PDB file of C-alpha atoms in Angstrom:
ATOM      1  CA  MET A   1      94.187 117.515  76.394  1.00  0.00           C
ATOM      2  CA  LEU A   2      92.391 115.615  73.643  1.00  0.00           C
ATOM      3  CA  HIS A   3      91.422 111.961  73.793  1.00  0.00           C
ATOM      4  CA  ASP A   4      89.380 109.684  71.529  1.00  0.00           C
ATOM      5  CA  SER A   5      85.732 109.060  72.345  1.00  0.00           C
ATOM      6  CA  PHE A   6      84.221 105.586  72.627  1.00  0.00           C
ATOM      7  CA  GLU A   7      82.709 106.036  69.163  1.00  0.00           C
ATOM      8  CA  GLY A   8      86.226 106.612  67.842  1.00  0.00           C
ATOM      9  CA  ASP A   9      85.186 109.218  65.286  1.00  0.00           C
ATOM     10  CA  THR A  10      85.371 112.218  67.610  1.00  0.00           C
ATOM     11  CA  GLN A  11      87.744 113.584  70.166  1.00  0.00           C
ATOM     12  CA  ILE A  12      86.931 115.065  73.539  1.00  0.00           C
ATOM     13  CA  GLU A  13      88.851 118.034  74.889  1.00  0.00           C
ATOM     14  CA  VAL A  14      89.230 118.104  78.663  1.00  0.00           C
ATOM     15  CA  VAL A  15      91.040 120.153  81.287  1.00  0.00           C
ATOM     16  CA  ARG A  16      92.139 118.202  84.348  1.00  0.00           C
ATOM     17  CA  GLU A  17      94.485 118.687  87.279  1.00  0.00           C
ATOM     18  CA  CYS A  18      97.089 116.003  87.820  1.00  0.00           C
ATOM     19  CA  LEU A  19      99.494 115.633  90.717  1.00  0.00           C
ATOM     20  CA  ASP A  20     102.645 114.215  89.124  1.00  0.00           C
ATOM     21  CA  ARG A  21     104.042 111.938  91.827  1.00  0.00           C
ATOM     22  CA  GLY A  22     106.125 109.658  89.623  1.00  0.00           C
ATOM     23  CA  ASN A  23     106.350 105.944  90.396  1.00  0.00           C
ATOM     24  CA  ALA A  24     106.341 104.166  93.738  1.00  0.00           C
ATOM     25  CA  ILE A  25     106.798 100.736  95.272  1.00  0.00           C
ATOM     26  CA  ALA A  26     104.748  98.933  97.892  1.00  0.00           C
ATOM     27  CA  ILE A  27     105.768  95.648  99.446  1.00  0.00           C
ATOM     28  CA  ILE A  28     104.026  93.229 101.751  1.00  0.00           C
ATOM     29  CA  LEU A  29     106.426  91.206 103.875  1.00  0.00           C
ATOM     30  CA  VAL A  30     105.622  87.979 105.657  1.00  0.00           C
ATOM     31  CA  GLU A  31     107.901  87.055 108.548  1.00  0.00           C
ATOM     32  CA  LYS A  32     107.725  83.266 108.284  1.00  0.00           C
ATOM     33  CA  ASP A  33     109.108  82.346 111.722  1.00  0.00           C
ATOM     34  CA  THR A  34     106.530  84.513 113.535  1.00  0.00           C
ATOM     35  CA  ASP A  35     103.646  83.909 111.080  1.00  0.00           C
ATOM     36  CA  SER A  36     103.194  87.683 110.864  1.00  0.00           C
ATOM     37  CA  VAL A  37     102.886  90.403 108.277  1.00  0.00           C
ATOM     38  CA  LEU A  38     105.349  93.235 108.823  1.00  0.00           C
ATOM     39  CA  LEU A  39     103.473  96.529 108.792  1.00  0.00           C
ATOM     40  CA  ILE A  40     104.396 100.052 109.771  1.00  0.00           C
ATOM     41  CA  ASN A  41     102.664 102.763 111.730  1.00  0.00           C
ATOM     42  CA  GLN A  42     103.405 106.348 110.703  1.00  0.00           C
ATOM     43  CA  PHE A  43     101.878 109.782 110.729  1.00  0.00           C
ATOM     44  CA  ARG A  44     100.166 110.866 107.495  1.00  0.00           C
ATOM     45  CA  TYR A  45      99.244 114.541 107.663  1.00  0.00           C
ATOM     46  CA  PRO A  46      96.424 114.614 105.056  1.00  0.00           C
ATOM     47  CA  THR A  47      94.330 112.148 107.079  1.00  0.00           C
ATOM     48  CA  ILE A  48      93.831 114.615 109.940  1.00  0.00           C
ATOM     49  CA  THR A  49      91.720 116.790 107.675  1.00  0.00           C
ATOM     50  CA  HIS A  50      88.898 114.284 108.203  1.00  0.00           C
ATOM     51  CA  PRO A  51      86.989 114.222 111.510  1.00  0.00           C
ATOM     52  CA  GLY A  52      87.858 111.267 113.703  1.00  0.00           C
ATOM     53  CA  TYR A  53      91.327 110.652 112.275  1.00  0.00           C
ATOM     54  CA  ASP A  54      94.469 111.360 114.263  1.00  0.00           C
ATOM     55  CA  GLY A  55      96.933 111.050 111.391  1.00  0.00           C
ATOM     56  CA  TRP A  56      98.420 107.660 112.272  1.00  0.00           C
ATOM     57  CA  LEU A  57      98.022 104.922 109.659  1.00  0.00           C
ATOM     58  CA  ILE A  58      98.993 101.280 109.635  1.00  0.00           C
ATOM     59  CA  GLU A  59     100.487 100.465 106.247  1.00  0.00           C
ATOM     60  CA  ILE A  60     102.755  98.172 104.317  1.00  0.00           C
ATOM     61  CA  VAL A  61     106.259  99.405 103.514  1.00  0.00           C
ATOM     62  CA  ALA A  62     106.218 101.769 100.528  1.00  0.00           C
ATOM     63  CA  GLY A  63     108.077 104.657  99.002  1.00  0.00           C
ATOM     64  CA  CYS A  64     108.625 106.862  95.996  1.00  0.00           C
ATOM     65  CA  MET A  65     111.080 105.767  93.335  1.00  0.00           C
ATOM     66  CA  GLU A  66     113.898 108.008  92.216  1.00  0.00           C
ATOM     67  CA  ALA A  67     113.976 108.856  88.493  1.00  0.00           C
ATOM     68  CA  ASP A  68     115.115 105.774  86.528  1.00  0.00           C
ATOM     69  CA  GLU A  69     115.399 103.687  89.721  1.00  0.00           C
ATOM     70  CA  ASP A  70     114.754  99.961  89.436  1.00  0.00           C
ATOM     71  CA  PRO A  71     111.564  99.043  91.361  1.00  0.00           C
ATOM     72  CA  ILE A  72     113.199  96.007  93.008  1.00  0.00           C
ATOM     73  CA  GLU A  73     116.184  98.047  94.218  1.00  0.00           C
ATOM     74  CA  CYS A  74     113.816 100.737  95.494  1.00  0.00           C
ATOM     75  CA  ALA A  75     111.787  98.134  97.401  1.00  0.00           C
ATOM     76  CA  LYS A  76     114.929  96.733  99.039  1.00  0.00           C
ATOM     77  CA  ARG A  77     116.049 100.232 100.026  1.00  0.00           C
ATOM     78  CA  GLU A  78     112.671 101.192 101.486  1.00  0.00           C
ATOM     79  CA  VAL A  79     112.459  97.976 103.538  1.00  0.00           C
ATOM     80  CA  GLU A  80     115.926  98.608 105.018  1.00  0.00           C
ATOM     81  CA  GLU A  81     115.115 102.261 105.796  1.00  0.00           C
ATOM     82  CA  GLU A  82     111.639 101.738 107.231  1.00  0.00           C
ATOM     83  CA  ILE A  83     111.889  98.437 109.119  1.00  0.00           C
ATOM     84  CA  GLY A  84     115.551  97.348 108.940  1.00  0.00           C
ATOM     85  CA  TYR A  85     115.174  94.040 107.107  1.00  0.00           C
ATOM     86  CA  THR A  86     117.153  92.679 104.165  1.00  0.00           C
ATOM     87  CA  ILE A  87     115.339  90.825 101.401  1.00  0.00           C
ATOM     88  CA  ALA A  88     116.747  88.102  99.182  1.00  0.00           C
ATOM     89  CA  ASN A  89     113.827  87.470  96.795  1.00  0.00           C
ATOM     90  CA  MET A  90     110.643  89.275  95.822  1.00  0.00           C
ATOM     91  CA  GLU A  91     107.590  88.349  93.798  1.00  0.00           C
ATOM     92  CA  SER A  92     105.711  90.917  91.730  1.00  0.00           C
ATOM     93  CA  MET A  93     102.068  91.545  92.636  1.00  0.00           C
ATOM     94  CA  GLY A  94     101.643  93.718  89.538  1.00  0.00           C
ATOM     95  CA  GLU A  95     101.222  97.441  89.031  1.00  0.00           C
ATOM     96  CA  TYR A  96      98.337  99.790  89.747  1.00  0.00           C
ATOM     97  CA  TYR A  97      97.489 103.466  89.920  1.00  0.00           C
ATOM     98  CA  SER A  98      96.878 104.711  93.442  1.00  0.00           C
ATOM     99  CA  SER A  99      94.405 107.470  92.565  1.00  0.00           C
ATOM    100  CA  PRO A 100      94.054 107.778  88.759  1.00  0.00           C
ATOM    101  CA  GLY A 101      91.434 110.513  88.930  1.00  0.00           C
ATOM    102  CA  GLY A 102      94.009 113.050  90.095  1.00  0.00           C
ATOM    103  CA  SER A 103      97.478 111.529  90.373  1.00  0.00           C
ATOM    104  CA  SER A 104      99.953 110.003  87.924  1.00  0.00           C
ATOM    105  CA  GLU A 105     101.445 107.743  90.635  1.00  0.00           C
ATOM    106  CA  ARG A 106     101.921 104.156  89.452  1.00  0.00           C
ATOM    107  CA  VAL A 107     102.683 101.637  92.193  1.00  0.00           C
ATOM    108  CA  HIS A 108     104.817  98.537  91.660  1.00  0.00           C
ATOM    109  CA  GLY A 109     103.565  95.974  94.181  1.00  0.00           C
ATOM    110  CA  PHE A 110     105.770  93.225  95.631  1.00  0.00           C
ATOM    111  CA  TYR A 111     105.567  90.287  98.034  1.00  0.00           C
ATOM    112  CA  ALA A 112     108.516  88.906 100.003  1.00  0.00           C
ATOM    113  CA  GLU A 113     109.190  86.479 102.817  1.00  0.00           C
ATOM    114  CA  VAL A 114     111.723  87.087 105.571  1.00  0.00           C
ATOM    115  CA  ASN A 115     112.645  85.697 108.980  1.00  0.00           C
ATOM    116  CA  SER A 116     113.268  87.650 112.160  1.00  0.00           C
ATOM    117  CA  THR A 117     117.016  87.038 111.681  1.00  0.00           C
ATOM    118  CA  ASP A 118     116.844  89.129 108.478  1.00  0.00           C
ATOM    119  CA  LYS A 119     116.494  92.304 110.549  1.00  0.00           C
ATOM    120  CA  LYS A 120     119.978  93.764 110.148  1.00  0.00           C
ATOM    121  CA  PHE A 121     119.388  97.516 110.505  1.00  0.00           C
ATOM    122  CA  LYS A 122     117.651  99.863 112.937  1.00  0.00           C
ATOM    123  CA  GLY A 123     114.771 100.840 110.646  1.00  0.00           C
ATOM    124  CA  GLY A 124     112.355 103.551 111.737  1.00  0.00           C
ATOM    125  CA  GLY A 125     112.853 105.725 108.647  1.00  0.00           C
ATOM    126  CA  LEU A 126     115.387 108.317 107.671  1.00  0.00           C
ATOM    127  CA  ASP A 127     116.236 111.128 110.074  1.00  0.00           C
ATOM    128  CA  ALA A 128     116.969 113.372 107.080  1.00  0.00           C
ATOM    129  CA  GLU A 129     113.349 112.931 105.944  1.00  0.00           C
ATOM    130  CA  GLN A 130     112.030 113.349 109.496  1.00  0.00           C
ATOM    131  CA  GLU A 131     110.424 109.903 109.336  1.00  0.00           C
ATOM    132  CA  ASP A 132     109.115 108.362 112.543  1.00  0.00           C
ATOM    133  CA  ILE A 133     108.134 104.784 111.676  1.00  0.00           C
ATOM    134  CA  GLN A 134     107.116 102.010 114.042  1.00  0.00           C
ATOM    135  CA  LEU A 135     107.325  98.328 113.051  1.00  0.00           C
ATOM    136  CA  ILE A 136     104.194  96.267 113.718  1.00  0.00           C
ATOM    137  CA  LYS A 137     104.124  92.484 113.505  1.00  0.00           C
ATOM    138  CA  PHE A 138     100.517  91.685 112.631  1.00  0.00           C
ATOM    139  CA  PRO A 139      99.463  88.006 112.933  1.00  0.00           C
ATOM    140  CA  ILE A 140      98.429  86.532 109.588  1.00  0.00           C
ATOM    141  CA  SER A 141      95.590  84.727 111.354  1.00  0.00           C
ATOM    142  CA  GLU A 142      93.990  88.116 112.168  1.00  0.00           C
ATOM    143  CA  ILE A 143      94.102  89.662 108.670  1.00  0.00           C
ATOM    144  CA  LYS A 144      90.686  88.513 107.457  1.00  0.00           C
ATOM    145  CA  ASN A 145      88.855  89.774 110.538  1.00  0.00           C
ATOM    146  CA  ALA A 146      90.789  93.055 110.499  1.00  0.00           C
ATOM    147  CA  LEU A 147      89.810  93.631 106.869  1.00  0.00           C
ATOM    148  CA  LYS A 148      86.165  92.878 107.660  1.00  0.00           C
ATOM    149  CA  ALA A 149      86.333  95.340 110.585  1.00  0.00           C
ATOM    150  CA  ASN A 150      87.721  98.084 108.313  1.00  0.00           C
ATOM    151  CA  THR A 151      90.835  98.339 110.481  1.00  0.00           C
ATOM    152  CA  PHE A 152      93.078  99.480 107.636  1.00  0.00           C
ATOM    153  CA  LYS A 153      92.459 102.829 105.930  1.00  0.00           C
ATOM    154  CA  ASP A 154      95.309 102.765 103.408  1.00  0.00           C
ATOM    155  CA  ALA A 155      94.435 101.501  99.900  1.00  0.00           C
ATOM    156  CA  LYS A 156      97.805  99.940  99.051  1.00  0.00           C
ATOM    157  CA  THR A 157      97.736  98.011 102.317  1.00  0.00           C
ATOM    158  CA  ILE A 158      94.214  96.737 101.715  1.00  0.00           C
ATOM    159  CA  ILE A 159      95.182  95.687  98.170  1.00  0.00           C
ATOM    160  CA  ALA A 160      98.286  93.863  99.422  1.00  0.00           C
ATOM    161  CA  LEU A 161      96.515  92.084 102.292  1.00  0.00           C
ATOM    162  CA  GLN A 162      93.732  90.920  99.996  1.00  0.00           C
ATOM    163  CA  TRP A 163      96.351  89.746  97.473  1.00  0.00           C
ATOM    164  CA  LEU A 164      98.062  87.803 100.247  1.00  0.00           C
ATOM    165  CA  LEU A 165      94.818  86.084 101.270  1.00  0.00           C
ATOM    166  CA  LEU A 166      94.044  85.159  97.657  1.00  0.00           C
ATOM    167  CA  ASN A 167      97.531  84.001  96.633  1.00  0.00           C
ATOM    168  CA  LYS A 168      99.394  82.555  99.624  1.00  0.00           C
TER     169      LYS A 168
END
């Protein structure tokens, strides 16, 4: 691949590996009537390659988009599959690359508010994808201390929780 240099009068040729993951969504949900953030706990195989990690991560709801899928529709689908809630309205938190040094994945971030009565489905993930997802209601009042204590190890979750503290 060739790209322009900062000087603009030369080009640099590079060879890089890139994992083409497509686009994804990530959504932070606040359950207003319990003053909680709805998080999930699920097993993430790559984390066990590091000493001291058992594979379980606490995260926000997220998922890969199908080709040409609308990010809002994908977010609604992932929330229903993973935690069983329906969402009426979402707010964009913007887009970001999850790991631009080696992956093409672009994440569309969202924020939404729900109530406990919006839980209409079982959740827990799709059996066909062998998902095993646990819903966690995390008190908003504990987010700041949990971030300071390095409780969360997932970048999209850290981004979303910090966004929540700055914007809501």
